[in-house]
Coordinates of C-alpha atoms in Angstrom, one line a residue:
X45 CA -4.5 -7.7 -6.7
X46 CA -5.9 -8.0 -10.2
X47 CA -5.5 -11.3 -11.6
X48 CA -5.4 -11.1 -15.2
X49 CA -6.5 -13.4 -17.7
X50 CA -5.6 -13.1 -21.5
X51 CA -6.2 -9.5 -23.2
X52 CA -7.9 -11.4 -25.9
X53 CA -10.6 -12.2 -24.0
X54 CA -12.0 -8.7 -24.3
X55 CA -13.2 -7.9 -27.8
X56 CA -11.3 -4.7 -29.4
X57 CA -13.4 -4.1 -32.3
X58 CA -16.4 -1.8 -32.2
X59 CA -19.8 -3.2 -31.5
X60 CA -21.7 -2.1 -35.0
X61 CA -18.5 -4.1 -37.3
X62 CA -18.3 -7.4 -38.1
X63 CA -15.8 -9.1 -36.2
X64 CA -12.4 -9.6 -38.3
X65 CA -8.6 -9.7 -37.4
X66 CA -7.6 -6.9 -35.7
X67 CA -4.4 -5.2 -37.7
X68 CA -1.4 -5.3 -35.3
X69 CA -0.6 -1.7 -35.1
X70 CA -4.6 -1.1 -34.2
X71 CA -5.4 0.0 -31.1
X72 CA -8.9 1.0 -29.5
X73 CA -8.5 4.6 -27.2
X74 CA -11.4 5.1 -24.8
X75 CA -12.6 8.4 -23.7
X76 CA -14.6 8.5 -20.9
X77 CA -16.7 11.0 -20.3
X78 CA -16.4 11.1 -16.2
X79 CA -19.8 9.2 -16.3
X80 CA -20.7 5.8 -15.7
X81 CA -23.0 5.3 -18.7
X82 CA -21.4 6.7 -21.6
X83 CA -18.2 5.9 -23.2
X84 CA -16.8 7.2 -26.6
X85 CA -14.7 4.1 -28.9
X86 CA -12.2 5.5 -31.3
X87 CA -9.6 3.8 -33.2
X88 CA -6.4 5.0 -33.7
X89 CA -3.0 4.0 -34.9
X90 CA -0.1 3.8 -32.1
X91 CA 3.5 5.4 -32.9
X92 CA 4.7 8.1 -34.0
X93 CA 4.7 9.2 -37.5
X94 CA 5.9 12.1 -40.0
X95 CA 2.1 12.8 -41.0
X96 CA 1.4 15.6 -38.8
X97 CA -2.6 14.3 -39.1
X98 CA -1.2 11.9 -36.6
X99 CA 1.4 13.1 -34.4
X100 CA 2.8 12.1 -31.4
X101 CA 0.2 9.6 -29.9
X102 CA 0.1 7.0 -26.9
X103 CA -2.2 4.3 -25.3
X104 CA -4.7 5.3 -22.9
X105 CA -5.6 2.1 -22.1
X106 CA -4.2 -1.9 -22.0
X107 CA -8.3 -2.4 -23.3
X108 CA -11.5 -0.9 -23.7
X109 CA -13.0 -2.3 -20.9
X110 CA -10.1 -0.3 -18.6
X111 CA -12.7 2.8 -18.4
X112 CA -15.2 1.1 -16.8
X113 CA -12.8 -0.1 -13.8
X114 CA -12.5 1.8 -10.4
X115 CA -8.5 2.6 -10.9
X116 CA -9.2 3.8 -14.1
X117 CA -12.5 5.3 -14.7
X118 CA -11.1 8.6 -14.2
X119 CA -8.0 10.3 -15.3
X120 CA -8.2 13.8 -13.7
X121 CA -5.7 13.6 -11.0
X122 CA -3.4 16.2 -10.2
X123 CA -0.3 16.5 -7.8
X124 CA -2.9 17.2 -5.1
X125 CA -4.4 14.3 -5.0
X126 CA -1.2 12.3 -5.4
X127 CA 0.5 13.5 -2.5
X128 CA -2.4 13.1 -0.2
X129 CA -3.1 9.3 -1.6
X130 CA 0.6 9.2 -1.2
X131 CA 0.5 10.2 2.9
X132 CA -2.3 8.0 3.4
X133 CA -1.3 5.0 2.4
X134 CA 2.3 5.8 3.3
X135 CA 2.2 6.4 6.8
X136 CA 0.6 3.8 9.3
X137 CA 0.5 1.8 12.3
X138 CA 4.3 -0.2 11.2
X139 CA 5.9 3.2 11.7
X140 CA 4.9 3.0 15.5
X141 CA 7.3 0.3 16.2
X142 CA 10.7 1.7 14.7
X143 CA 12.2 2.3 18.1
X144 CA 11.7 -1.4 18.8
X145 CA 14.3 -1.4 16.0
X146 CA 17.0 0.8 17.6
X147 CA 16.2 -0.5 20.7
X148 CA 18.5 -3.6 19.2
X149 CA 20.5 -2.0 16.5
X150 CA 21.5 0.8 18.5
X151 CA 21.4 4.8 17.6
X152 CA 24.5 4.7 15.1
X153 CA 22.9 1.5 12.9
X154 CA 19.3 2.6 13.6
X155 CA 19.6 5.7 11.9
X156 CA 21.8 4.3 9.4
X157 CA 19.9 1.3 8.1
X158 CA 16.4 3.9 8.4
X159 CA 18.5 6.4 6.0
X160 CA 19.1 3.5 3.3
X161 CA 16.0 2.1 3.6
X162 CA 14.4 4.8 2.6
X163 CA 16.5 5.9 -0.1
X164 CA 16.1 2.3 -1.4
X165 CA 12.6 2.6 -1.6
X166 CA 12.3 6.1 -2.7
X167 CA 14.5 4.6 -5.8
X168 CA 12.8 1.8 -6.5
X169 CA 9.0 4.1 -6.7
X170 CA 11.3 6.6 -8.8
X171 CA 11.3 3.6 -11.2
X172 CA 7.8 2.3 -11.0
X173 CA 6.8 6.0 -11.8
X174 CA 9.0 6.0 -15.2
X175 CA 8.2 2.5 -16.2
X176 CA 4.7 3.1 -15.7
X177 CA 4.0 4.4 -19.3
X178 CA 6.1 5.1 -22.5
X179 CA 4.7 7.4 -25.0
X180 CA 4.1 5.5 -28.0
X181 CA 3.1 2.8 -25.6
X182 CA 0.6 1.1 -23.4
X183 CA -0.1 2.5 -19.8
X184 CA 0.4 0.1 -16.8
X185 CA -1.7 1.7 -14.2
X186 CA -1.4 -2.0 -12.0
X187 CA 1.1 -3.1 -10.2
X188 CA 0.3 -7.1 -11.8
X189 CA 0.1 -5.8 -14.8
X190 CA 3.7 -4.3 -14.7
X191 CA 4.9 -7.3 -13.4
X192 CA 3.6 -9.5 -16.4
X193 CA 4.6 -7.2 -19.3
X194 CA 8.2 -7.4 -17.4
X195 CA 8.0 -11.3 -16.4
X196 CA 5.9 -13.0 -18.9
X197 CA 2.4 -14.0 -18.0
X198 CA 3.3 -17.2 -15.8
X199 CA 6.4 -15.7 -14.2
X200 CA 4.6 -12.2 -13.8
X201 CA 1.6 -14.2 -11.6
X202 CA 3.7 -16.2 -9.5
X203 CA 6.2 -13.7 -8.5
X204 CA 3.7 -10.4 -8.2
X205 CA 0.0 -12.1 -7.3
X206 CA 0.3 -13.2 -3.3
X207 CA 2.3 -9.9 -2.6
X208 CA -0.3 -7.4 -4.2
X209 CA -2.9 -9.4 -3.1
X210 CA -1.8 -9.8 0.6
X211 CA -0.5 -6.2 0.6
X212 CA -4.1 -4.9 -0.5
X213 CA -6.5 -7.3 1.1
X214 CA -4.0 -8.4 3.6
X215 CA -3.4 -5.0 4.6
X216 CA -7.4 -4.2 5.1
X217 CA -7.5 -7.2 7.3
X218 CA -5.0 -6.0 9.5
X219 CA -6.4 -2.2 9.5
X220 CA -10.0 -4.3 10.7
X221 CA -7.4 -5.7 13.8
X222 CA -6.0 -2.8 14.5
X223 CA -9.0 -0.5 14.6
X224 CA -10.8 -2.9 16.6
X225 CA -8.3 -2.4 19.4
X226 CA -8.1 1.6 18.9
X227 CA -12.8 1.4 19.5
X228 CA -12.2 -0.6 22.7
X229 CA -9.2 1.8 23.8
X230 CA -11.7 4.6 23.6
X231 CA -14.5 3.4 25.0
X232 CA -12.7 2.5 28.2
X233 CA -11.8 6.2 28.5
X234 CA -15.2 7.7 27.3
X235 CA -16.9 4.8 30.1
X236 CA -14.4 5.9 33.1
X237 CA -12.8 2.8 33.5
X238 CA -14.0 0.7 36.5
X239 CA -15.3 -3.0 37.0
X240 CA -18.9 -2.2 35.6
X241 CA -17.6 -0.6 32.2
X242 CA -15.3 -3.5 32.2
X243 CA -17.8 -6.2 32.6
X244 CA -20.1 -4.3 29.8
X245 CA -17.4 -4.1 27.4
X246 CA -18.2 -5.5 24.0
X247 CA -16.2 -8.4 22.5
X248 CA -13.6 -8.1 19.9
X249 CA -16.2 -9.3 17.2
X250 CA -18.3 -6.4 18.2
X251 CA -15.6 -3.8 17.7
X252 CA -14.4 -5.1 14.3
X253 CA -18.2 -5.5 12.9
X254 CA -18.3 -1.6 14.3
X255 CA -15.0 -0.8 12.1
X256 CA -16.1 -2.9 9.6
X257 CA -19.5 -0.9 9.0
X258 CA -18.3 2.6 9.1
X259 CA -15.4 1.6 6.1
X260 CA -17.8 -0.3 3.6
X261 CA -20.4 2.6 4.3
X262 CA -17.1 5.2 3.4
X263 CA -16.3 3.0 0.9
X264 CA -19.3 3.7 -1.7
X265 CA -17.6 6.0 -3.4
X266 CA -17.2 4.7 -7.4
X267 CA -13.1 4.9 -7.6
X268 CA -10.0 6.2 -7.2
X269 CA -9.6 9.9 -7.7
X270 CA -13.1 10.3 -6.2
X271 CA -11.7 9.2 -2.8
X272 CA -9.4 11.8 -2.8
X273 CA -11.2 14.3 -0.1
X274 CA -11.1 10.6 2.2
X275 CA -7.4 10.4 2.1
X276 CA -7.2 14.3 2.7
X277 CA -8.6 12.9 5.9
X278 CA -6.1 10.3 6.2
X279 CA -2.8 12.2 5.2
X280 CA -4.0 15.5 7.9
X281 CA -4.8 12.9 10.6
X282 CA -1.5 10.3 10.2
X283 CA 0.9 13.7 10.4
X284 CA -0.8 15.0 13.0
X285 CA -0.9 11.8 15.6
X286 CA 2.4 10.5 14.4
X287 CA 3.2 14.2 15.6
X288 CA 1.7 13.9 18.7
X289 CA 3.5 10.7 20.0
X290 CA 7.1 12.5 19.1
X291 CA 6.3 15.7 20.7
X292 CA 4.3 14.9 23.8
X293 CA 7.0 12.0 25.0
X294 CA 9.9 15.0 24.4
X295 CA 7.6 17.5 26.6
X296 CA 7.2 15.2 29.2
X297 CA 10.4 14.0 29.9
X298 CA 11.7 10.8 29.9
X299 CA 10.9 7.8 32.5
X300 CA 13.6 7.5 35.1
X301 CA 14.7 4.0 34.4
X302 CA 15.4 4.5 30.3
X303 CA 18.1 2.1 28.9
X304 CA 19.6 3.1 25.5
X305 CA 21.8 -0.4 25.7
X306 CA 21.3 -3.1 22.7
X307 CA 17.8 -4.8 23.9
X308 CA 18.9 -8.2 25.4
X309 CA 19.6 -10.9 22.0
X310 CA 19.6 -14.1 23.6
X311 CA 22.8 -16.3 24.1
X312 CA 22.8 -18.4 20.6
X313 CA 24.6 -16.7 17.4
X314 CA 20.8 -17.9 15.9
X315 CA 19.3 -15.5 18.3
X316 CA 21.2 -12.8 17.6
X317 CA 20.6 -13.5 14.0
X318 CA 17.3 -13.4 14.1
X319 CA 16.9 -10.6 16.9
X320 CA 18.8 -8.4 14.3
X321 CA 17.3 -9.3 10.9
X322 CA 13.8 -8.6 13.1
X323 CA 15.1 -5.0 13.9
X324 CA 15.8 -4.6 9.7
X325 CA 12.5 -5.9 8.8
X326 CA 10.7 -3.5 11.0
X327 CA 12.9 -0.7 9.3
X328 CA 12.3 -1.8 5.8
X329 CA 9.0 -2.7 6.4
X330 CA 8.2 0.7 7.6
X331 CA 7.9 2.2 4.3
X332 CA 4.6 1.4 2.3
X333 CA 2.3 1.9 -0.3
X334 CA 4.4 0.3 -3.6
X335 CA 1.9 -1.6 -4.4
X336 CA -0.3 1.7 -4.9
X337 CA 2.3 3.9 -6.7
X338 CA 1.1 2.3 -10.4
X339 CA -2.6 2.6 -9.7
X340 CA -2.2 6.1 -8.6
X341 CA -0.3 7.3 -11.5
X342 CA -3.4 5.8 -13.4
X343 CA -5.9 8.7 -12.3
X344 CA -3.9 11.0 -13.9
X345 CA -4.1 12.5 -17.2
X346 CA -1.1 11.7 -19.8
X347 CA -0.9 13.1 -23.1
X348 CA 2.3 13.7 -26.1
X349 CA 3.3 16.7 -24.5
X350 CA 3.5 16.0 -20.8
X351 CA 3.3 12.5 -19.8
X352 CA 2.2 11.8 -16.4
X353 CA 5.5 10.5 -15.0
X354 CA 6.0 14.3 -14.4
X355 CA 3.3 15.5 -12.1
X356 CA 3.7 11.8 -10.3
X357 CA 7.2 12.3 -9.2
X358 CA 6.5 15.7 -8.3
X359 CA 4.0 14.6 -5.9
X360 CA 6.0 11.5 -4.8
X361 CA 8.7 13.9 -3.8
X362 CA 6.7 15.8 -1.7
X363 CA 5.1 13.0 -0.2
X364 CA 8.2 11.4 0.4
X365 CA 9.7 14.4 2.5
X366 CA 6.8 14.9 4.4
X367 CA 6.6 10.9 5.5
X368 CA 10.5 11.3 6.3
X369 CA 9.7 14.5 8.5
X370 CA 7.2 12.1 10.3
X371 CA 9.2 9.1 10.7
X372 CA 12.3 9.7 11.4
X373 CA 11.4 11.7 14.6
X374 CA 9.3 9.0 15.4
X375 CA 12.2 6.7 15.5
X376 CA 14.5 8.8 17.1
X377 CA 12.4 10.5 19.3
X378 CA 10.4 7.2 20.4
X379 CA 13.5 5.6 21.7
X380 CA 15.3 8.7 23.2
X381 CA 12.1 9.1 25.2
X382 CA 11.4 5.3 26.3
X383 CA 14.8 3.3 25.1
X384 CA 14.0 -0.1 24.9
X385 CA 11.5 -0.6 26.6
X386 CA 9.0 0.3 23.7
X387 CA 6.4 -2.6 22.9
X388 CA 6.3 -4.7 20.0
X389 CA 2.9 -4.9 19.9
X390 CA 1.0 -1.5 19.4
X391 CA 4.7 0.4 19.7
X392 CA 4.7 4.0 20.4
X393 CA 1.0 4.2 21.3
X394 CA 1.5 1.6 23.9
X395 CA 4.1 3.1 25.3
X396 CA 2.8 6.4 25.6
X397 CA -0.4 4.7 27.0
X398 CA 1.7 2.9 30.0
X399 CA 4.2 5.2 30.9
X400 CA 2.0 8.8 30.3
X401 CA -0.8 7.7 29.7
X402 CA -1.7 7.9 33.6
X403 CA -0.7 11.4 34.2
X404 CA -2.6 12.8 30.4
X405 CA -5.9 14.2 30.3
X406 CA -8.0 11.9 29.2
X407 CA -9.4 14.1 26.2
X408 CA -6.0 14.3 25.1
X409 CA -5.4 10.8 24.9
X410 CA -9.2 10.2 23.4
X411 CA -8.0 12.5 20.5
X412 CA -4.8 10.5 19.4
X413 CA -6.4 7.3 19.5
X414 CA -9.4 8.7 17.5
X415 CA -7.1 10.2 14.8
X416 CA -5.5 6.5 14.7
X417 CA -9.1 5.6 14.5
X418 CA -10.0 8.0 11.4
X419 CA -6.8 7.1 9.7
X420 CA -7.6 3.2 9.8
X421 CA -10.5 4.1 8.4
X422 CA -9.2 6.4 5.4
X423 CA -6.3 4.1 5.0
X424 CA -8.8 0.8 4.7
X425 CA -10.6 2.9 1.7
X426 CA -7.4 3.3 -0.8
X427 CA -6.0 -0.1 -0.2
X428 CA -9.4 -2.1 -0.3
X429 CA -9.4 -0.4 -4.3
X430 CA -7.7 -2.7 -6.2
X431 CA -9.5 -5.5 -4.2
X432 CA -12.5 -3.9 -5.9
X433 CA -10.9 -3.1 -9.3
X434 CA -10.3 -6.8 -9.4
X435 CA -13.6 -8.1 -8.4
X436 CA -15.5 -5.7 -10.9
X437 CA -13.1 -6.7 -13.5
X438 CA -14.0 -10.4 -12.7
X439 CA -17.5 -9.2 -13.1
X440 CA -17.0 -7.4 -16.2
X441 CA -15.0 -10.6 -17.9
X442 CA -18.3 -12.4 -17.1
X443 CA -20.9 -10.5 -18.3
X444 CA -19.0 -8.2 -20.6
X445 CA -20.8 -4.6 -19.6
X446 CA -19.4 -2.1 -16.8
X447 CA -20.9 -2.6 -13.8
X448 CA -24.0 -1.1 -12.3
X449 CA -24.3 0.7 -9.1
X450 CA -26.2 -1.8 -7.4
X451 CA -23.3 -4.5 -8.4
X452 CA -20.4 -2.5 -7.9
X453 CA -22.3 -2.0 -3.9
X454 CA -22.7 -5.4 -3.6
X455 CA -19.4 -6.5 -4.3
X456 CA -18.1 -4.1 -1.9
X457 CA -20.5 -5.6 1.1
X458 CA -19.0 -8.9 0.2
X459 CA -15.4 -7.6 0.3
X460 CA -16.2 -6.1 3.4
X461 CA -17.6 -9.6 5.0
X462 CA -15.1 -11.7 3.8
X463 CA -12.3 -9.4 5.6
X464 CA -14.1 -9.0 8.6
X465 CA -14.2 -12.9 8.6
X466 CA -10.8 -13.3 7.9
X467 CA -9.8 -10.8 11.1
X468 CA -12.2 -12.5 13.2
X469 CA -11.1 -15.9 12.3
X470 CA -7.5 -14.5 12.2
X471 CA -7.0 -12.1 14.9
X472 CA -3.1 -12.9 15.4
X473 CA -2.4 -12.2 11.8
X474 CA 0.0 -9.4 13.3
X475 CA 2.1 -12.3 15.1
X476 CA 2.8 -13.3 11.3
X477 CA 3.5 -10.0 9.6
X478 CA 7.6 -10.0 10.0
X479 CA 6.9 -13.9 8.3
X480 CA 4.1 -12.6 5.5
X481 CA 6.6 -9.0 5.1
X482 CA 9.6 -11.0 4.4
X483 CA 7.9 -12.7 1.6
X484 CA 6.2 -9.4 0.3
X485 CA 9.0 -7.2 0.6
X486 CA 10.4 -8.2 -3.3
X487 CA 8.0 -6.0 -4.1
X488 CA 9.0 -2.9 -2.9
X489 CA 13.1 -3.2 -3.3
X490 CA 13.6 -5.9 -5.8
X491 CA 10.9 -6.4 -8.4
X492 CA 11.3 -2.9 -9.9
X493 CA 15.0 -3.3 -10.4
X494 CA 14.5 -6.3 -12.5
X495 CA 11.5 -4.7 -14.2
X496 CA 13.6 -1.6 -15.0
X497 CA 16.0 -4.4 -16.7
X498 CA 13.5 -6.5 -18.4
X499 CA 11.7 -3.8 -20.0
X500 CA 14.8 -0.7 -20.5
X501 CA 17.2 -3.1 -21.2
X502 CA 20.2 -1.1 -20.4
X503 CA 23.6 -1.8 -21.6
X504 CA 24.9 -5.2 -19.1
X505 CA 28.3 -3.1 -18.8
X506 CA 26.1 0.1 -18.0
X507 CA 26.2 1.9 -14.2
X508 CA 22.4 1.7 -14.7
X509 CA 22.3 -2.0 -15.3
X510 CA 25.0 -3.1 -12.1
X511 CA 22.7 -0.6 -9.8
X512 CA 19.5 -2.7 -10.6
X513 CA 21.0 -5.9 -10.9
X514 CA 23.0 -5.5 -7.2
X515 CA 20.2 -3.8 -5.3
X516 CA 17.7 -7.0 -6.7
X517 CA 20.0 -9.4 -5.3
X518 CA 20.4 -7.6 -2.5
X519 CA 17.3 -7.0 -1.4
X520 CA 16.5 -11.0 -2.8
X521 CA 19.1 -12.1 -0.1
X522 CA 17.3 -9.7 2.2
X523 CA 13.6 -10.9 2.2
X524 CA 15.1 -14.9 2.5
X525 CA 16.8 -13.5 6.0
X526 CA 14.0 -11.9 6.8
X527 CA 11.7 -14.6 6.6
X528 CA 14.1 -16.8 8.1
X529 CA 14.7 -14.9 11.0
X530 CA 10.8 -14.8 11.3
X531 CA 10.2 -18.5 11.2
X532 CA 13.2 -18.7 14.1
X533 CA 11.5 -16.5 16.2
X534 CA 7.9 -18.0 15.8
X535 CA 9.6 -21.6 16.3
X536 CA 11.1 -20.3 19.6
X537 CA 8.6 -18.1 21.0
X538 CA 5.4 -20.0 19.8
X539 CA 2.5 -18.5 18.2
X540 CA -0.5 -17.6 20.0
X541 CA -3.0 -18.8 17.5
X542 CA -6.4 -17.8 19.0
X543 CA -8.9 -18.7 16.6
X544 CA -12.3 -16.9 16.4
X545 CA -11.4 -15.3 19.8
X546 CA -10.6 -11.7 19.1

């Protein structure tokens, strides 16, 4: 969610020259050292040239000032730590709710429009991951940034800002919602249930300040790549309750009353229109994390013999079958074991909870909703950090010098308040997502198809060219059904907008 202001601004001379025009082909290359103190400025000359003094070279970074940022401050990735950034913020609490889809799509068109949507998007991060550098070139390790170099400046802001801001900030809002409700769930088991641990249950305010606490404490940790052990945490505890809720429902046996028929759509063509484009939004919704895949690329190291496109894809494809593996059993499995008669609201956890829940041991049903609980908080860490590269680089803008420990903290506590306000102030925000998705989801299946034309150019005759060009309309026509669909379905069935009342 970096909004970015002109390149000019910063100053790409060294600090002991006079200041002078800057030759075109000049570029500055910082090396960071790994520490936050010390950064070495060399100029070099971008291209490639027959003097073998020179080489093959590249950009490291869009400007000096890059180093000094949390995304970027350290390039020492490896496949590792892409894969498990990868699971972490690719698996979460939307993939709970995909039977609700099949519950009105049906198995055949369920499975179907789940298989395309996630070769869609696996295409569409297959091109953010080649687009993200070129070797002579300039790095984009930002999803904005990207989108500008592709769009123009103006066009690049309006079209990219509101969905990487919503789907990084927005996203930790929700996670604050969310986790509330998984605290509260397991008190009531750890307090036995009963009037008196019902009467001395905490408010909602309570349990998001709780959640709220434990992720900026987690979330001291200076950037990207050195979160990696957190979403280690994250990727081990997503598999393992999204495997739960498959398994356990298919050990226990279905409940006796289980319809498989298409969920009832209403009477009005506009109903069925809108109960079906619901079902495709929670499909292609499903899949997240787009808005990541640049600024995860960006902790690893890139050089003229192996850019980092290669180990990036390498760990997206493993990533990406292991978050297949996890949700199509999920979908399948969720609505073989309770039809339609999974929840919108909490899906697969809520269903477990009503119609098992009962006859599970309670420390079995403590664990899943503690591993939802860990994953929240692992998941709020990677998506809250371009919410902080931004803020620090508004910081840095200002007072032109990295930021200091005691800074970079404080700007976290006041990210931290300001989205524990907004979930507080907000607590139906999930009532909106199909809305707020439909308007986002250009960024995952139709931005990078234009990007891909913008910046490759292909030939307008070329298979390449017709393949990007008909999945961005595509997907264009998609997100205004979507949204649509969304604002039918609010404008029949109301919104229950309780303010300041979690």
């Amino acid at each position: 969610m970096m909004e970015i202001g002109n390149l000019e601004d910063f100053s790409l001379q060294e600090p002991s020259r006079v200041p002078q025009e800057p030759h075109p082909l000049q570029i500055i290359r910082i090396e960071s050292t790994g520490s936050m103190r010390q950064s070495t400025v060399t100029p070099y000359i971008e291209g490639s040239f027959a003097d073998d003094n020179l080489g093959n070279t590249q950009v490291e970074y869009l400007f000096p000032q890059e180093a000094w940022l949390p995304i970027t401050e350290s390039r020492n990735g490896n496949v590792f730590s892409v894969v498990v950034h990868l699971l972490s913020s690719g698996i979460g609490f939307q993939a709970l709710v995909l039977p609700v889809a099949f519950a009105t799509l049906g198995w055949s068109w369920g499975t179907i429009s789940l298989s395309l949507a996630f070769a869609w998007q696996l295409y569409t991060t297959w091109l953010l991951v080649q687009l993200a550098e070129s070797v002579p070139g300039p790095r984009y390790s930002r999803y904005l940034l990207l989108a500008i170099y592709a769009f123009g400046p103006k066009l690049g802001k309006l079209l990219a800002l509101f969905p990487v801001m919503y789907l990084s900030g927005g996203s930790c809002v929700m996670l604050i919602i969310t986790a509330g409700e998984n605290v509260k769930t397991i008190y009531k088991y750890v307090c036995d249930g009963g009037a008196t641990c019902e009467g001395n249950s905490p408010s909602g305010f309570t349990w998001f300040l709780i959640f709220t606490c434990m992720a900026i404490i987690v979330a001291q940790f200076p950037n990207l790549n050195s979160i990696t052990k957190i979403s280690v945490i994250g990727a081990v505890t997503a598999l393992v309750y999204c495997t739960l809720l498959w398994i356990l429902p298919i050990t226990k046996g279905r409940p006796s009353a289980v319809s498989y028929g298409h969920a009832e759509r209403g009477k009005s063509d506009m109903a069925k229109f809108s109960n079906i484009f619901n079902a495709i939004g929670i499909i292609v919704l499903a899949f997240r994390g787009h808005n990541l895949v640049l600024e995860i690329q960006g902790t690893l190291p890139s050089d003229q013999k192996q850019k980092s496109s290669k180990p990036m894809w390498r760990g997206v494809t493993i990533s990406y079958l292991i978050i297949a593996s996890c949700l199509f059993p999920l979908a399948i499995a969720g609505f073989w074991a309770y039809g339609n008669k999974v929840p919108t609201n909490g899906g697969l956890l809520t269903a477990f909870l009503q119609v098992h829940g009962p006859k599970t041991p309670k420390y079995v049903m403590v664990i899943i909703y503690l591993l939802a609980l860990l994953n929240n908080l692992t998941s709020f860490q990677i998506y809250a950090m371009p919410v902080f590269d931004n803020l620090e680089f508004r910081y840095i803008m200002w007072k032109k010098k990295r930021c200091t420990w005691q800074v970079r903290t404080g700007l976290r506590l006041f990210f931290g308040g300001l989205a524990f306000f907004i979930a507080v102030a907000f607590p139906f925000l999930g009532s909106l997502a199909a809305l707020i998705g439909g308007i986002t989801l250009p960024l995952t299946y139709v931005y990078p198809c234009f990007m891909y034309i913008s910046i490759k150019k292909p030939r307008p005759t070329g298979a390449m060219w017709w393949l990007n060009f008909c999945l961005g309309c595509l997907g264009s026509i998609l997100s205004a059904m979507l949204v649509v669909a969304a604002l039918w379905n609010l404008a029949t069935k109301g919104l229950n907008a309780n303010f300041f009342r979690p």
